[in-house]
PDB file of C-alpha atoms in Angstrom:
ATOM      1  CA  MET A  26       9.514 -10.623  61.641  1.00  0.00           C
ATOM      2  CA  GLU A  27      11.183 -12.860  59.151  1.00  0.00           C
ATOM      3  CA  LEU A  28      13.266 -11.317  56.436  1.00  0.00           C
ATOM      4  CA  VAL A  29      11.273 -12.980  53.653  1.00  0.00           C
ATOM      5  CA  ALA A  30       8.042 -11.557  55.021  1.00  0.00           C
ATOM      6  CA  ILE A  31       9.478  -8.038  55.041  1.00  0.00           C
ATOM      7  CA  LYS A  32      10.616  -8.537  51.454  1.00  0.00           C
ATOM      8  CA  TYR A  33       7.115  -9.434  50.298  1.00  0.00           C
ATOM      9  CA  ILE A  34       5.604  -6.544  52.231  1.00  0.00           C
ATOM     10  CA  GLY A  35       8.015  -4.239  50.405  1.00  0.00           C
ATOM     11  CA  VAL A  36       7.025  -5.716  47.065  1.00  0.00           C
ATOM     12  CA  GLY A  37       3.387  -5.100  47.899  1.00  0.00           C
ATOM     13  CA  LEU A  38       4.138  -1.530  48.915  1.00  0.00           C
ATOM     14  CA  THR A  39       5.617  -0.755  45.493  1.00  0.00           C
ATOM     15  CA  SER A  40       2.088  -0.990  44.078  1.00  0.00           C
ATOM     16  CA  ILE A  41       1.500   2.441  45.655  1.00  0.00           C
ATOM     17  CA  GLY A  42       3.500   3.706  42.673  1.00  0.00           C
ATOM     18  CA  MET A  43       0.461   2.971  40.548  1.00  0.00           C
ATOM     19  CA  LEU A  44      -1.327   5.814  42.330  1.00  0.00           C
ATOM     20  CA  GLY A  45       0.949   8.375  40.721  1.00  0.00           C
ATOM     21  CA  ALA A  46       0.565   6.877  37.255  1.00  0.00           C
ATOM     22  CA  ALA A  47      -3.209   6.766  37.654  1.00  0.00           C
ATOM     23  CA  LEU A  48      -3.306  10.416  38.735  1.00  0.00           C
ATOM     24  CA  GLY A  49      -1.105  11.393  35.805  1.00  0.00           C
ATOM     25  CA  VAL A  50      -3.097   9.521  33.166  1.00  0.00           C
ATOM     26  CA  GLY A  51      -6.361  10.784  34.661  1.00  0.00           C
ATOM     27  CA  ASN A  52      -5.068  14.340  34.563  1.00  0.00           C
ATOM     28  CA  ILE A  53      -4.088  14.038  30.903  1.00  0.00           C
ATOM     29  CA  PHE A  54      -7.481  12.771  29.795  1.00  0.00           C
ATOM     30  CA  ASN A  55      -9.225  15.308  32.019  1.00  0.00           C
ATOM     31  CA  ALA A  56      -7.384  18.080  30.187  1.00  0.00           C
ATOM     32  CA  LEU A  57      -8.048  16.372  26.844  1.00  0.00           C
ATOM     33  CA  LEU A  58     -11.807  16.261  27.418  1.00  0.00           C
ATOM     34  CA  GLY A  59     -11.821  19.908  28.490  1.00  0.00           C
ATOM     35  CA  ALA A  60      -9.838  20.935  25.439  1.00  0.00           C
ATOM     36  CA  ILE A  61     -12.033  18.962  23.027  1.00  0.00           C
ATOM     37  CA  ALA A  62     -15.169  20.446  24.578  1.00  0.00           C
ATOM     38  CA  ARG A  63     -13.808  23.936  23.927  1.00  0.00           C
ATOM     39  CA  ASN A  64     -12.457  23.296  20.460  1.00  0.00           C
ATOM     40  CA  PRO A  65     -13.862  20.121  18.870  1.00  0.00           C
ATOM     41  CA  SER A  66     -12.168  20.767  15.509  1.00  0.00           C
ATOM     42  CA  ALA A  67      -8.700  20.262  17.024  1.00  0.00           C
ATOM     43  CA  SER A  68      -9.573  16.899  18.560  1.00  0.00           C
ATOM     44  CA  ASP A  69      -7.449  14.830  16.138  1.00  0.00           C
ATOM     45  CA  GLN A  70      -4.214  16.605  16.971  1.00  0.00           C
ATOM     46  CA  LEU A  71      -5.037  16.777  20.676  1.00  0.00           C
ATOM     47  CA  GLN A  72      -5.784  13.063  20.861  1.00  0.00           C
ATOM     48  CA  ARG A  73      -2.446  12.137  19.342  1.00  0.00           C
ATOM     49  CA  SER A  74      -0.437  14.220  21.817  1.00  0.00           C
ATOM     50  CA  ALA A  75      -2.606  13.014  24.696  1.00  0.00           C
ATOM     51  CA  LEU A  76      -1.910   9.372  23.857  1.00  0.00           C
ATOM     52  CA  ILE A  77       1.824  10.030  23.740  1.00  0.00           C
ATOM     53  CA  GLY A  78       1.581  11.798  27.081  1.00  0.00           C
ATOM     54  CA  ALA A  79      -0.378   8.879  28.486  1.00  0.00           C
ATOM     55  CA  GLY A  80       2.414   6.574  27.359  1.00  0.00           C
ATOM     56  CA  PHE A  81       4.921   8.689  29.277  1.00  0.00           C
ATOM     57  CA  ALA A  82       2.806   8.842  32.422  1.00  0.00           C
ATOM     58  CA  GLU A  83       2.141   5.118  32.339  1.00  0.00           C
ATOM     59  CA  ALA A  84       5.842   4.336  32.129  1.00  0.00           C
ATOM     60  CA  MET A  85       6.390   6.078  35.461  1.00  0.00           C
ATOM     61  CA  GLY A  86       4.034   3.589  37.113  1.00  0.00           C
ATOM     62  CA  LEU A  87       5.831   0.712  35.417  1.00  0.00           C
ATOM     63  CA  PHE A  88       9.121   1.765  36.991  1.00  0.00           C
ATOM     64  CA  SER A  89       7.634   0.689  40.315  1.00  0.00           C
ATOM     65  CA  PHE A  90       6.961  -2.696  38.737  1.00  0.00           C
ATOM     66  CA  VAL A  91      10.633  -2.919  37.792  1.00  0.00           C
ATOM     67  CA  ILE A  92      11.583  -2.140  41.386  1.00  0.00           C
ATOM     68  CA  ALA A  93       9.179  -4.826  42.614  1.00  0.00           C
ATOM     69  CA  ILE A  94      10.831  -7.387  40.340  1.00  0.00           C
ATOM     70  CA  LEU A  95      14.272  -6.254  41.487  1.00  0.00           C
ATOM     71  CA  ILE A  96      13.237  -6.736  45.127  1.00  0.00           C
ATOM     72  CA  ILE A  97      11.738 -10.179  44.522  1.00  0.00           C
ATOM     73  CA  TYR A  98      14.753 -11.539  42.658  1.00  0.00           C
ATOM     74  CA  SER A  99      17.470 -10.053  44.859  1.00  0.00           C
TER      75      SER A  99
ATOM     76  CA  MET B  17       4.063 -25.336  38.455  1.00  0.00           C
ATOM     77  CA  ALA B  18       7.667 -24.245  38.642  1.00  0.00           C
ATOM     78  CA  GLN B  19       8.229 -24.099  34.893  1.00  0.00           C
ATOM     79  CA  HIS B  20       5.031 -22.157  34.178  1.00  0.00           C
ATOM     80  CA  THR B  21       5.401 -18.899  36.068  1.00  0.00           C
ATOM     81  CA  PRO B  22       4.330 -15.752  34.178  1.00  0.00           C
ATOM     82  CA  LEU B  23       7.988 -14.751  33.922  1.00  0.00           C
ATOM     83  CA  SER B  24       9.156 -17.971  32.269  1.00  0.00           C
ATOM     84  CA  GLN B  25       8.314 -16.564  28.831  1.00  0.00           C
ATOM     85  CA  PHE B  26      11.290 -14.206  29.149  1.00  0.00           C
ATOM     86  CA  GLU B  27      13.746 -17.013  29.745  1.00  0.00           C
ATOM     87  CA  ILE B  28      16.694 -17.052  27.348  1.00  0.00           C
ATOM     88  CA  LYS B  29      17.424 -20.476  25.907  1.00  0.00           C
ATOM     89  CA  LYS B  30      20.570 -21.324  23.999  1.00  0.00           C
ATOM     90  CA  ILE B  31      20.019 -22.728  20.529  1.00  0.00           C
ATOM     91  CA  ILE B  32      23.611 -22.954  19.284  1.00  0.00           C
ATOM     92  CA  ASP B  33      26.336 -22.916  21.913  1.00  0.00           C
ATOM     93  CA  ILE B  34      29.236 -20.644  20.894  1.00  0.00           C
ATOM     94  CA  ASN B  35      32.081 -19.809  23.207  1.00  0.00           C
ATOM     95  CA  LEU B  36      34.681 -17.385  21.896  1.00  0.00           C
ATOM     96  CA  PHE B  37      37.770 -16.442  23.954  1.00  0.00           C
ATOM     97  CA  GLY B  38      35.918 -17.117  27.192  1.00  0.00           C
ATOM     98  CA  PHE B  39      32.943 -14.963  26.200  1.00  0.00           C
ATOM     99  CA  ASP B  40      29.541 -16.580  25.887  1.00  0.00           C
ATOM    100  CA  ILE B  41      28.170 -15.437  22.534  1.00  0.00           C
ATOM    101  CA  SER B  42      25.699 -18.260  22.028  1.00  0.00           C
ATOM    102  CA  PHE B  43      22.923 -18.016  19.470  1.00  0.00           C
ATOM    103  CA  THR B  44      19.846 -17.763  21.708  1.00  0.00           C
ATOM    104  CA  ASN B  45      16.125 -17.487  21.074  1.00  0.00           C
ATOM    105  CA  SER B  46      16.522 -13.733  21.600  1.00  0.00           C
ATOM    106  CA  SER B  47      19.042 -13.508  18.766  1.00  0.00           C
ATOM    107  CA  LEU B  48      16.804 -15.699  16.626  1.00  0.00           C
ATOM    108  CA  MET B  49      13.895 -13.275  17.045  1.00  0.00           C
ATOM    109  CA  MET B  50      16.195 -10.321  16.317  1.00  0.00           C
ATOM    110  CA  LEU B  51      17.393 -12.051  13.154  1.00  0.00           C
ATOM    111  CA  ILE B  52      13.807 -12.809  12.093  1.00  0.00           C
ATOM    112  CA  SER B  53      12.667  -9.237  12.694  1.00  0.00           C
ATOM    113  CA  THR B  54      15.630  -7.787  10.791  1.00  0.00           C
ATOM    114  CA  LEU B  55      15.026 -10.144   7.886  1.00  0.00           C
ATOM    115  CA  LEU B  56      11.304  -9.260   7.893  1.00  0.00           C
ATOM    116  CA  ILE B  57      12.115  -5.538   7.842  1.00  0.00           C
ATOM    117  CA  ILE B  58      14.590  -5.910   4.960  1.00  0.00           C
ATOM    118  CA  LEU B  59      12.243  -8.201   3.042  1.00  0.00           C
ATOM    119  CA  SER B  60       9.193  -5.961   3.433  1.00  0.00           C
ATOM    120  CA  LEU B  61      11.168  -2.825   2.517  1.00  0.00           C
ATOM    121  CA  PHE B  62      12.644  -4.598  -0.499  1.00  0.00           C
ATOM    122  CA  ILE B  63       9.344  -5.984  -1.783  1.00  0.00           C
ATOM    123  CA  ALA B  64       7.483  -2.715  -1.191  1.00  0.00           C
ATOM    124  CA  THR B  65       9.961  -0.557  -3.090  1.00  0.00           C
ATOM    125  CA  LYS B  66      10.873  -2.994  -5.853  1.00  0.00           C
ATOM    126  CA  ASN B  67       8.446  -1.676  -8.445  1.00  0.00           C
ATOM    127  CA  PRO B  68       6.506   1.197  -6.894  1.00  0.00           C
ATOM    128  CA  LYS B  69       3.086   1.869  -8.404  1.00  0.00           C
ATOM    129  CA  PRO B  70       1.167   5.151  -8.574  1.00  0.00           C
ATOM    130  CA  ILE B  71      -1.702   3.398  -6.812  1.00  0.00           C
ATOM    131  CA  PRO B  72       0.223   1.798  -3.940  1.00  0.00           C
ATOM    132  CA  THR B  73      -0.295  -1.724  -2.737  1.00  0.00           C
ATOM    133  CA  LYS B  74      -1.005  -2.266   0.950  1.00  0.00           C
ATOM    134  CA  LEU B  75       2.628  -3.077   1.816  1.00  0.00           C
ATOM    135  CA  GLN B  76       3.875  -0.074  -0.133  1.00  0.00           C
ATOM    136  CA  LEU B  77       1.361   2.126   1.670  1.00  0.00           C
ATOM    137  CA  PHE B  78       2.580   0.812   5.025  1.00  0.00           C
ATOM    138  CA  VAL B  79       6.252   1.409   4.250  1.00  0.00           C
ATOM    139  CA  GLU B  80       5.653   4.833   2.710  1.00  0.00           C
ATOM    140  CA  GLY B  81       3.470   5.822   5.641  1.00  0.00           C
ATOM    141  CA  ILE B  82       6.156   4.928   8.161  1.00  0.00           C
ATOM    142  CA  TYR B  83       8.831   6.662   6.077  1.00  0.00           C
ATOM    143  CA  LEU B  84       6.821   9.868   5.825  1.00  0.00           C
ATOM    144  CA  MET B  85       5.942   9.730   9.527  1.00  0.00           C
ATOM    145  CA  ILE B  86       9.603   9.508  10.580  1.00  0.00           C
ATOM    146  CA  LYS B  87      10.535  12.202   8.078  1.00  0.00           C
ATOM    147  CA  LYS B  88       7.870  14.549   9.440  1.00  0.00           C
ATOM    148  CA  MET B  89       8.933  13.748  13.004  1.00  0.00           C
ATOM    149  CA  ILE B  90      12.541  14.702  12.246  1.00  0.00           C
ATOM    150  CA  ASN B  91      11.464  17.854  10.402  1.00  0.00           C
ATOM    151  CA  ASP B  92       9.280  18.951  13.311  1.00  0.00           C
ATOM    152  CA  ASN B  93      11.797  18.223  16.054  1.00  0.00           C
ATOM    153  CA  ILE B  94      15.280  18.732  14.607  1.00  0.00           C
ATOM    154  CA  GLY B  95      14.706  20.656  11.409  1.00  0.00           C
ATOM    155  CA  HIS B  96      16.160  20.248   7.975  1.00  0.00           C
ATOM    156  CA  GLU B  97      19.706  19.494   9.119  1.00  0.00           C
ATOM    157  CA  GLY B  98      18.413  16.445  11.004  1.00  0.00           C
ATOM    158  CA  GLN B  99      17.669  14.566   7.789  1.00  0.00           C
ATOM    159  CA  LYS B 100      21.022  12.773   7.959  1.00  0.00           C
ATOM    160  CA  PHE B 101      19.740  10.903  11.030  1.00  0.00           C
ATOM    161  CA  MET B 102      16.831   9.610   8.965  1.00  0.00           C
ATOM    162  CA  PRO B 103      18.242   6.100   8.258  1.00  0.00           C
ATOM    163  CA  MET B 104      19.204   5.551  11.892  1.00  0.00           C
ATOM    164  CA  LEU B 105      15.860   6.645  13.356  1.00  0.00           C
ATOM    165  CA  PHE B 106      13.894   4.824  10.638  1.00  0.00           C
ATOM    166  CA  MET B 107      15.636   1.518  11.324  1.00  0.00           C
ATOM    167  CA  LEU B 108      15.468   2.081  15.085  1.00  0.00           C
ATOM    168  CA  PHE B 109      11.714   2.606  14.918  1.00  0.00           C
ATOM    169  CA  LEU B 110      11.155  -0.406  12.665  1.00  0.00           C
ATOM    170  CA  PHE B 111      13.399  -2.655  14.756  1.00  0.00           C
ATOM    171  CA  VAL B 112      11.604  -1.796  18.002  1.00  0.00           C
ATOM    172  CA  LEU B 113       8.193  -1.957  16.312  1.00  0.00           C
ATOM    173  CA  PHE B 114       8.811  -5.389  14.796  1.00  0.00           C
ATOM    174  CA  GLY B 115      10.296  -6.628  18.057  1.00  0.00           C
ATOM    175  CA  ASN B 116       7.227  -5.525  19.993  1.00  0.00           C
ATOM    176  CA  LEU B 117       4.770  -6.877  17.455  1.00  0.00           C
ATOM    177  CA  LEU B 118       6.540 -10.213  16.921  1.00  0.00           C
ATOM    178  CA  GLY B 119       6.503 -10.650  20.680  1.00  0.00           C
ATOM    179  CA  MET B 120       2.708 -10.555  20.623  1.00  0.00           C
ATOM    180  CA  ILE B 121       2.615 -13.857  18.713  1.00  0.00           C
ATOM    181  CA  PRO B 122       1.914 -16.588  21.299  1.00  0.00           C
ATOM    182  CA  TYR B 123       4.926 -18.706  22.281  1.00  0.00           C
ATOM    183  CA  SER B 124       7.373 -16.341  20.593  1.00  0.00           C
ATOM    184  CA  PHE B 125       9.942 -14.256  22.420  1.00  0.00           C
ATOM    185  CA  THR B 126       9.861 -10.488  23.014  1.00  0.00           C
ATOM    186  CA  PHE B 127      13.442  -9.331  22.669  1.00  0.00           C
ATOM    187  CA  THR B 128      12.536  -5.727  23.513  1.00  0.00           C
ATOM    188  CA  SER B 129      11.636  -6.899  27.027  1.00  0.00           C
ATOM    189  CA  GLN B 130      15.302  -7.738  27.588  1.00  0.00           C
ATOM    190  CA  ILE B 131      17.129  -4.862  29.255  1.00  0.00           C
ATOM    191  CA  VAL B 132      20.311  -5.829  27.358  1.00  0.00           C
ATOM    192  CA  VAL B 133      18.724  -5.053  24.003  1.00  0.00           C
ATOM    193  CA  THR B 134      17.009  -1.805  24.967  1.00  0.00           C
ATOM    194  CA  LEU B 135      20.006  -0.571  26.949  1.00  0.00           C
ATOM    195  CA  PHE B 136      22.197  -1.149  23.911  1.00  0.00           C
ATOM    196  CA  LEU B 137      19.810   0.842  21.708  1.00  0.00           C
ATOM    197  CA  ALA B 138      19.590   3.640  24.286  1.00  0.00           C
ATOM    198  CA  MET B 139      23.365   3.798  24.763  1.00  0.00           C
ATOM    199  CA  MET B 140      23.773   3.990  20.994  1.00  0.00           C
ATOM    200  CA  ILE B 141      21.539   7.093  21.009  1.00  0.00           C
ATOM    201  CA  PHE B 142      23.327   8.503  24.070  1.00  0.00           C
ATOM    202  CA  PHE B 143      26.822   8.225  22.602  1.00  0.00           C
ATOM    203  CA  SER B 144      25.699   9.504  19.212  1.00  0.00           C
ATOM    204  CA  ILE B 145      24.274  12.588  20.989  1.00  0.00           C
ATOM    205  CA  ILE B 146      27.630  13.205  22.677  1.00  0.00           C
ATOM    206  CA  ILE B 147      29.699  12.583  19.546  1.00  0.00           C
ATOM    207  CA  VAL B 148      27.464  14.624  17.239  1.00  0.00           C
ATOM    208  CA  GLY B 149      27.146  17.427  19.789  1.00  0.00           C
ATOM    209  CA  LEU B 150      30.879  17.689  20.400  1.00  0.00           C
ATOM    210  CA  SER B 151      31.754  17.577  16.715  1.00  0.00           C
ATOM    211  CA  LYS B 152      29.039  20.077  15.711  1.00  0.00           C
ATOM    212  CA  GLN B 153      29.236  22.651  18.483  1.00  0.00           C
ATOM    213  CA  GLY B 154      32.572  21.922  20.114  1.00  0.00           C
ATOM    214  CA  LEU B 155      32.627  22.902  23.767  1.00  0.00           C
ATOM    215  CA  GLY B 156      29.442  24.908  23.241  1.00  0.00           C
ATOM    216  CA  PHE B 157      27.636  21.577  23.512  1.00  0.00           C
ATOM    217  CA  PHE B 158      27.969  21.801  27.290  1.00  0.00           C
ATOM    218  CA  SER B 159      25.645  24.816  27.267  1.00  0.00           C
ATOM    219  CA  ILE B 160      22.731  22.345  27.367  1.00  0.00           C
ATOM    220  CA  PHE B 161      23.536  21.970  31.058  1.00  0.00           C
ATOM    221  CA  ASN B 162      22.982  25.680  31.627  1.00  0.00           C
ATOM    222  CA  PRO B 163      19.829  26.822  29.815  1.00  0.00           C
ATOM    223  CA  LYS B 164      19.329  30.431  28.819  1.00  0.00           C
ATOM    224  CA  GLY B 165      17.633  32.821  31.192  1.00  0.00           C
ATOM    225  CA  VAL B 166      18.679  31.124  34.403  1.00  0.00           C
ATOM    226  CA  PRO B 167      19.641  33.596  37.180  1.00  0.00           C
ATOM    227  CA  ILE B 168      23.361  33.449  37.862  1.00  0.00           C
ATOM    228  CA  PHE B 169      23.008  32.502  41.530  1.00  0.00           C
ATOM    229  CA  LEU B 170      20.852  29.507  40.590  1.00  0.00           C
ATOM    230  CA  SER B 171      23.122  28.173  37.864  1.00  0.00           C
ATOM    231  CA  PRO B 172      25.331  25.878  40.036  1.00  0.00           C
ATOM    232  CA  LEU B 173      22.193  24.056  41.201  1.00  0.00           C
ATOM    233  CA  ILE B 174      20.702  23.956  37.687  1.00  0.00           C
ATOM    234  CA  ILE B 175      23.931  22.547  36.213  1.00  0.00           C
ATOM    235  CA  VAL B 176      23.898  19.636  38.679  1.00  0.00           C
ATOM    236  CA  ILE B 177      20.214  18.916  38.052  1.00  0.00           C
ATOM    237  CA  GLU B 178      20.598  19.112  34.276  1.00  0.00           C
ATOM    238  CA  LEU B 179      23.670  16.880  34.377  1.00  0.00           C
ATOM    239  CA  PHE B 180      21.782  14.164  36.225  1.00  0.00           C
ATOM    240  CA  ALA B 181      18.782  14.572  33.941  1.00  0.00           C
ATOM    241  CA  PHE B 182      21.131  14.107  30.988  1.00  0.00           C
ATOM    242  CA  LEU B 183      22.735  10.998  32.478  1.00  0.00           C
ATOM    243  CA  ALA B 184      19.339   9.514  33.364  1.00  0.00           C
ATOM    244  CA  ARG B 185      18.148   9.698  29.750  1.00  0.00           C
ATOM    245  CA  PRO B 186      19.455   6.302  28.537  1.00  0.00           C
ATOM    246  CA  ILE B 187      18.206   4.635  31.732  1.00  0.00           C
ATOM    247  CA  SER B 188      14.710   6.035  31.372  1.00  0.00           C
ATOM    248  CA  LEU B 189      14.645   5.159  27.650  1.00  0.00           C
ATOM    249  CA  THR B 190      15.727   1.593  28.502  1.00  0.00           C
ATOM    250  CA  LEU B 191      13.335   1.038  31.364  1.00  0.00           C
ATOM    251  CA  ARG B 192      10.339   2.634  29.654  1.00  0.00           C
ATOM    252  CA  LEU B 193      10.433   0.244  26.733  1.00  0.00           C
ATOM    253  CA  SER B 194      11.398  -2.952  28.529  1.00  0.00           C
ATOM    254  CA  ALA B 195       9.112  -2.364  31.533  1.00  0.00           C
ATOM    255  CA  ASN B 196       6.156  -1.716  29.262  1.00  0.00           C
ATOM    256  CA  MET B 197       6.748  -4.917  27.342  1.00  0.00           C
ATOM    257  CA  LEU B 198       7.470  -6.937  30.487  1.00  0.00           C
ATOM    258  CA  ALA B 199       4.428  -5.663  32.380  1.00  0.00           C
ATOM    259  CA  GLY B 200       2.074  -6.133  29.443  1.00  0.00           C
ATOM    260  CA  HIS B 201       3.076  -9.723  28.814  1.00  0.00           C
ATOM    261  CA  VAL B 202       3.059 -10.612  32.513  1.00  0.00           C
ATOM    262  CA  LEU B 203      -0.414  -9.081  32.861  1.00  0.00           C
ATOM    263  CA  LEU B 204      -1.742 -11.121  29.948  1.00  0.00           C
ATOM    264  CA  LYS B 205      -0.238 -14.322  31.353  1.00  0.00           C
ATOM    265  CA  VAL B 206      -1.559 -13.702  34.878  1.00  0.00           C
ATOM    266  CA  LEU B 207      -5.095 -12.943  33.676  1.00  0.00           C
ATOM    267  CA  ALA B 208      -5.060 -15.954  31.371  1.00  0.00           C
ATOM    268  CA  GLY B 209      -3.902 -18.019  34.337  1.00  0.00           C
ATOM    269  CA  PHE B 210      -7.001 -16.959  36.306  1.00  0.00           C
ATOM    270  CA  ILE B 211      -9.232 -18.500  33.633  1.00  0.00           C
ATOM    271  CA  VAL B 212      -7.730 -21.934  34.235  1.00  0.00           C
ATOM    272  CA  THR B 213      -8.837 -21.896  37.866  1.00  0.00           C
ATOM    273  CA  LEU B 214     -12.474 -21.049  36.998  1.00  0.00           C
ATOM    274  CA  PRO B 215     -15.151 -23.765  36.908  1.00  0.00           C
ATOM    275  CA  LEU B 216     -15.736 -25.143  33.444  1.00  0.00           C
ATOM    276  CA  LEU B 217     -19.002 -23.328  32.728  1.00  0.00           C
ATOM    277  CA  PHE B 218     -17.620 -19.869  33.429  1.00  0.00           C
ATOM    278  CA  LYS B 219     -14.455 -20.186  31.371  1.00  0.00           C
ATOM    279  CA  VAL B 220     -16.015 -18.378  28.398  1.00  0.00           C
ATOM    280  CA  LEU B 221     -16.981 -15.268  30.353  1.00  0.00           C
ATOM    281  CA  PRO B 222     -13.590 -13.461  30.668  1.00  0.00           C
ATOM    282  CA  ILE B 223     -12.658 -13.931  27.012  1.00  0.00           C
ATOM    283  CA  PRO B 224     -13.952 -10.492  25.842  1.00  0.00           C
ATOM    284  CA  LEU B 225     -11.813  -8.874  28.544  1.00  0.00           C
ATOM    285  CA  ILE B 226      -8.741 -10.802  27.414  1.00  0.00           C
ATOM    286  CA  VAL B 227      -9.394  -9.818  23.794  1.00  0.00           C
ATOM    287  CA  ILE B 228      -9.648  -6.145  24.779  1.00  0.00           C
ATOM    288  CA  LEU B 229      -6.419  -6.436  26.768  1.00  0.00           C
ATOM    289  CA  ILE B 230      -4.603  -8.055  23.845  1.00  0.00           C
ATOM    290  CA  GLY B 231      -5.793  -5.211  21.644  1.00  0.00           C
ATOM    291  CA  PHE B 232      -4.517  -2.763  24.234  1.00  0.00           C
ATOM    292  CA  GLU B 233      -1.139  -4.535  24.225  1.00  0.00           C
ATOM    293  CA  PHE B 234      -0.916  -4.134  20.448  1.00  0.00           C
ATOM    294  CA  PHE B 235      -1.640  -0.438  20.935  1.00  0.00           C
ATOM    295  CA  VAL B 236       1.054  -0.210  23.624  1.00  0.00           C
ATOM    296  CA  ALA B 237       3.523  -2.037  21.359  1.00  0.00           C
ATOM    297  CA  ILE B 238       3.067   0.514  18.568  1.00  0.00           C
ATOM    298  CA  LEU B 239       2.942   3.480  20.961  1.00  0.00           C
ATOM    299  CA  GLN B 240       6.149   2.506  22.750  1.00  0.00           C
ATOM    300  CA  ALA B 241       8.034   2.115  19.469  1.00  0.00           C
ATOM    301  CA  TYR B 242       6.802   5.584  18.489  1.00  0.00           C
ATOM    302  CA  ILE B 243       7.760   7.053  21.864  1.00  0.00           C
ATOM    303  CA  PHE B 244      11.217   5.489  21.644  1.00  0.00           C
ATOM    304  CA  ALA B 245      11.759   7.035  18.208  1.00  0.00           C
ATOM    305  CA  ILE B 246      10.371  10.465  19.109  1.00  0.00           C
ATOM    306  CA  LEU B 247      12.414  10.672  22.320  1.00  0.00           C
ATOM    307  CA  SER B 248      15.629   9.793  20.492  1.00  0.00           C
ATOM    308  CA  CYS B 249      14.665  12.460  17.987  1.00  0.00           C
ATOM    309  CA  VAL B 250      14.154  15.085  20.709  1.00  0.00           C
ATOM    310  CA  TYR B 251      17.428  14.118  22.375  1.00  0.00           C
ATOM    311  CA  LEU B 252      19.286  14.336  19.063  1.00  0.00           C
ATOM    312  CA  SER B 253      17.856  17.805  18.488  1.00  0.00           C
ATOM    313  CA  ASP B 254      19.754  18.920  21.611  1.00  0.00           C
ATOM    314  CA  ALA B 255      22.977  17.846  19.971  1.00  0.00           C
ATOM    315  CA  VAL B 256      22.324  19.469  16.609  1.00  0.00           C
ATOM    316  CA  LYS B 257      20.753  22.759  17.641  1.00  0.00           C
ATOM    317  CA  SER B 258      22.878  25.260  19.505  1.00  0.00           C
ATOM    318  CA  HIS B 259      21.341  26.922  22.539  1.00  0.00           C
TER     319      HIS B 259
END
């Protein structure tokens, strides 16, 4: 196989990293919905922390994007 | 097609060419946006606090809201002795926030997507943690590598793990902010590029989706500035509080 082809296959494979971010964000909102269903009066505070947590979890998926860019431009 | 890739919006162009002692310190479009955002911050702070009214104007409400938010964040995370970091964290938050939001204007430049800028901000936090920690706690600062309650036979392993976690902090701070900005803008450009290839009659259809995505990018811009500030706050609390 040509080297360029392998490079692009590797770049495509980095999109698997999105799986982890999706699982993480899904988990956070799963827990958020459960918590709001149990205690609706605390939903304001819970939502704020959940959004911050979602920001963290999303960033982990974006690191794979950074690696993809590093592979393309190296 | 070569000059219109989705990544061409992050290209740095020189505006004024300056070369000092062999170092390239040209005035680029990145520095121009940084200058504009700093001037906007100073101007809005100045106008908002010039003659404060009991019933605040919208700008005054915005500035006071951000000030109180940062103050509460420091009080929650560091405690009362953290108030001397207030100016630094306040300006850090506003600088990142204005950088993210100014980047959302079409055809402008997002300087927070440049790793140089975010790495500099993160290293500033990193070195201030070390300096403040060493001057406040002396050698006791190194106890953050060995948390309380760890069994003695595990502590060599824990020290290595904690050391690497500590050294990875500026890198994760850097990459989180710049990757979020980079990915968001690239996503918008790629999706907008799909519209061009559609037949003429269907070009209106994806516009609601694009509008929702732009709204989401504004949300991400504010959220990432907040996360950057709160993480620096949490990291600084390590330096101030003794373990």
